[in-house]
Amino acid sequence: MKKIGVALLGCGVVGQAVYRALAGQSASIAARCGAVFEVKKIAVRNPKKKRDGIPAHLFTKSIAEAVAAPGVDIVVELMGGEEAAHKALLAAIRGKKHVVTANKLLLAKRGEEIFAEAVKAGVDIGFEASVAGAVPVIRTLKEAVASGKVNSLFGIINGTSNYILTNMMEKGVRFADALEEAQALGYAEADPTFDVEGIDAAHKLTILASLAFGTPVSLRNVYVEGISRLAPDDFRFARQFGRVIKLLATARMDGGKLDVRVHPAMVNVNRPIARVDGVTNAVELDVSDAGRLMLIGPGAGGDATASAVVADLADIARDMLSNSVGRIGPQGFLPQKRKKLAFKPIGDVSGGYYLRFTVDDKPGVLARMAGILGANGISIDSVIQKGRSGDPVPLVILTHEAKEKNIQTAIRKINQLPSTRAKTMLIRLENGG
Ligand code: NAP
Ligand code: HSE
């Protein structure tokens, strides 16, 4: 049986789960790919930290030592962050080692360079674990939809925020408590504002959109809003409208431009995506010939993420054993066949909106607001005002389809009215398919 040497860079939530999988499931992994993986060295910040079941002699503080350790064929980067991980991956690639990474931040920011370096060096790069945990969405985009054109992709790609939203919506758990639980379960990023402010989902969406549409996508092109401004009232009103709130990531072609965004959205409870709860992720692809595909599964956590890392290791082993390294390029499309698509600014998109105003409960207030909405070409679908419970009161309006630019103008004007007491909350309605 072929032996393949691995260096792990990072041995935290995911790194330890990868080690456990390689050590504990080596027979079943070998039965699938024809190779046994041997961990030769593990780089960590603190080699003295207790990590059960992993021999102490494997640890080093030196990333360079781990990358260059004798017998290492594949370097697996599970440290996170940008600079050290970037340097380590380039050193590994230039040293002709195959690489695997779960680092979506790094790929979102510097993926184009890293992928080009891997192609130039003739090594494989696996990054299935960078998006949606155990769910094989990268593989699907690179390999399974070869004949079709992706029209849109849409989904929940941050487990922590979905865990928080589900617990707030269904159990009335406070935001801070739900976040603390997600952190304890190993779902959150080292800086959890990445999860709750939509940044982690935006990192992942740049990776997915780039693969799906065959174009470079930069973080600048992604409109991003997180879940931290949502209030208990928004969950209550969503329920009254037969909807739930989800942090959705979407990328779709619209009038020849790519519309790429991450933001909370109110989704009808009958939509399959509305029932994707907890740490579960789901990605729905609309492909010209295949139709709608939905991939769903655990989106974060050590074991789930390790399963994607090990799948990449197995793929690289197969390529090594069959002398077919580089068979599937890192970006799905041939580099020379990728395009530079234009992006749609958020102001130009259209949709329905939930607007929660905080206003004085006085005659004429609603009329003035309706006047401003009307003057901006916004038609009202429904209104809820629960008055007389104290001043100010929430006043909620659902709109028919309107242009985002007009909605923003109207909100700005309404926020300036003396009867408006707090910044208006806007949540987009997801009404599609
Ligand atoms: P983690 O628990 O914080 O582990 C990070 C590991 O990297 C630790 O072992 C740390 O060493 C080591 N490390 C960090 N900086 C280092 C440096 N400069 N030099 C050497 N070692 C360094 O993080 P994680 O949750 O396993 O996540 C790792 C990566 O996977 C991140 O890119 C993350 O975004 C991604 N990811 C995580 C999940 C998840 O569910 N957790 C899912 C998908 C992707 P010490 O232990 O000594 O501090
Ligand atoms: N923090 C990320 C999440 C980890 O919650 O989805 C998985 O990428």
mmCIF file with all atom_site columns, C-alpha atoms and ligand atoms in Angstrom, residues 102 104 129-133 157-162 186-190 194-195 200 204 279 281 299-301 305, ligand 2:
data_model
loop_
_atom_site.group_PDB
_atom_site.id
_atom_site.type_symbol
_atom_site.label_atom_id
_atom_site.label_alt_id
_atom_site.label_comp_id
_atom_site.label_asym_id
_atom_site.label_entity_id
_atom_site.label_seq_id
_atom_site.pdbx_PDB_ins_code
_atom_site.Cartn_x
_atom_site.Cartn_y
_atom_site.Cartn_z
_atom_site.occupancy
_atom_site.B_iso_or_equiv
_atom_site.pdbx_formal_charge
_atom_site.auth_seq_id
_atom_site.auth_comp_id
_atom_site.auth_asym_id
_atom_site.auth_atom_id
_atom_site.pdbx_PDB_model_num
ATOM   1  C CA . ALA A 1 102 ? -9.990  24.997 4.665  1.00 0.00 ? 102 ALA A CA 1
ATOM   2  C CA . LYS A 1 104 ? -11.864 30.526 2.884  1.00 0.00 ? 104 LYS A CA 1
ATOM   3  C CA . ALA A 1 129 ? -13.500 22.156 3.367  1.00 0.00 ? 129 ALA A CA 1
ATOM   4  C CA . SER A 1 130 ? -13.413 25.898 2.738  1.00 0.00 ? 130 SER A CA 1
ATOM   5  C CA . VAL A 1 131 ? -17.135 26.066 1.941  1.00 0.00 ? 131 VAL A CA 1
ATOM   6  C CA . ALA A 1 132 ? -20.097 24.361 3.636  1.00 0.00 ? 132 ALA A CA 1
ATOM   7  C CA . GLY A 1 133 ? -18.193 21.883 5.813  1.00 0.00 ? 133 GLY A CA 1
ATOM   8  C CA . ILE A 1 157 ? -23.217 28.842 3.952  1.00 0.00 ? 157 ILE A CA 1
ATOM   9  C CA . ASN A 1 158 ? -22.446 29.949 7.487  1.00 0.00 ? 158 ASN A CA 1
ATOM   10 C CA . GLY A 1 159 ? -23.272 27.396 10.169 1.00 0.00 ? 159 GLY A CA 1
ATOM   11 C CA . THR A 1 160 ? -22.750 29.701 13.142 1.00 0.00 ? 160 THR A CA 1
ATOM   12 C CA . SER A 1 161 ? -25.190 32.365 12.004 1.00 0.00 ? 161 SER A CA 1
ATOM   13 C CA . ASN A 1 162 ? -27.766 29.744 10.992 1.00 0.00 ? 162 ASN A CA 1
ATOM   14 C CA . GLY A 1 186 ? -16.373 24.627 17.470 1.00 0.00 ? 186 GLY A CA 1
ATOM   15 C CA . TYR A 1 187 ? -18.456 26.203 14.681 1.00 0.00 ? 187 TYR A CA 1
ATOM   16 C CA . ALA A 1 188 ? -17.329 29.832 14.927 1.00 0.00 ? 188 ALA A CA 1
ATOM   17 C CA . GLU A 1 189 ? -14.327 31.546 13.395 1.00 0.00 ? 189 GLU A CA 1
ATOM   18 C CA . ALA A 1 190 ? -11.481 32.725 15.635 1.00 0.00 ? 190 ALA A CA 1
ATOM   19 C CA . PHE A 1 194 ? -16.807 37.154 10.662 1.00 0.00 ? 194 PHE A CA 1
ATOM   20 C CA . ASP A 1 195 ? -19.729 34.768 11.195 1.00 0.00 ? 195 ASP A CA 1
ATOM   21 C CA . ASP A 1 200 ? -17.344 34.428 6.410  1.00 0.00 ? 200 ASP A CA 1
ATOM   22 C CA . LYS A 1 204 ? -17.272 31.460 0.777  1.00 0.00 ? 204 LYS A CA 1
ATOM   23 C CA . VAL A 1 279 ? -25.425 24.282 11.801 1.00 0.00 ? 279 VAL A CA 1
ATOM   24 C CA . ASN A 1 281 ? -25.767 24.418 5.324  1.00 0.00 ? 281 ASN A CA 1
ATOM   25 C CA . GLY A 1 299 ? -21.679 23.159 7.478  1.00 0.00 ? 299 GLY A CA 1
ATOM   26 C CA . ALA A 1 300 ? -19.196 23.461 10.339 1.00 0.00 ? 300 ALA A CA 1
ATOM   27 C CA . GLY A 1 301 ? -17.595 21.543 13.188 1.00 0.00 ? 301 GLY A CA 1
ATOM   28 C CA . THR A 1 305 ? -14.965 19.671 8.079  1.00 0.00 ? 305 THR A CA 1
HETATM 29 N N1 . HSE B 2 .   ? -17.388 29.539 11.049 1.00 0.00 ? 2   HSE B N1 1
HETATM 30 C C1 . HSE B 2 .   ? -17.805 28.785 9.917  1.00 0.00 ? 2   HSE B C1 1
HETATM 31 C C2 . HSE B 2 .   ? -19.292 28.569 9.983  1.00 0.00 ? 2   HSE B C2 1
HETATM 32 C C3 . HSE B 2 .   ? -17.091 27.470 9.892  1.00 0.00 ? 2   HSE B C3 1
HETATM 33 O O1 . HSE B 2 .   ? -19.887 28.752 11.039 1.00 0.00 ? 2   HSE B O1 1
HETATM 34 O O2 . HSE B 2 .   ? -19.887 28.239 8.958  1.00 0.00 ? 2   HSE B O2 1
HETATM 35 C C4 . HSE B 2 .   ? -17.384 26.667 8.646  1.00 0.00 ? 2   HSE B C4 1
HETATM 36 O O3 . HSE B 2 .   ? -16.786 27.231 7.531  1.00 0.00 ? 2   HSE B O3 1
#
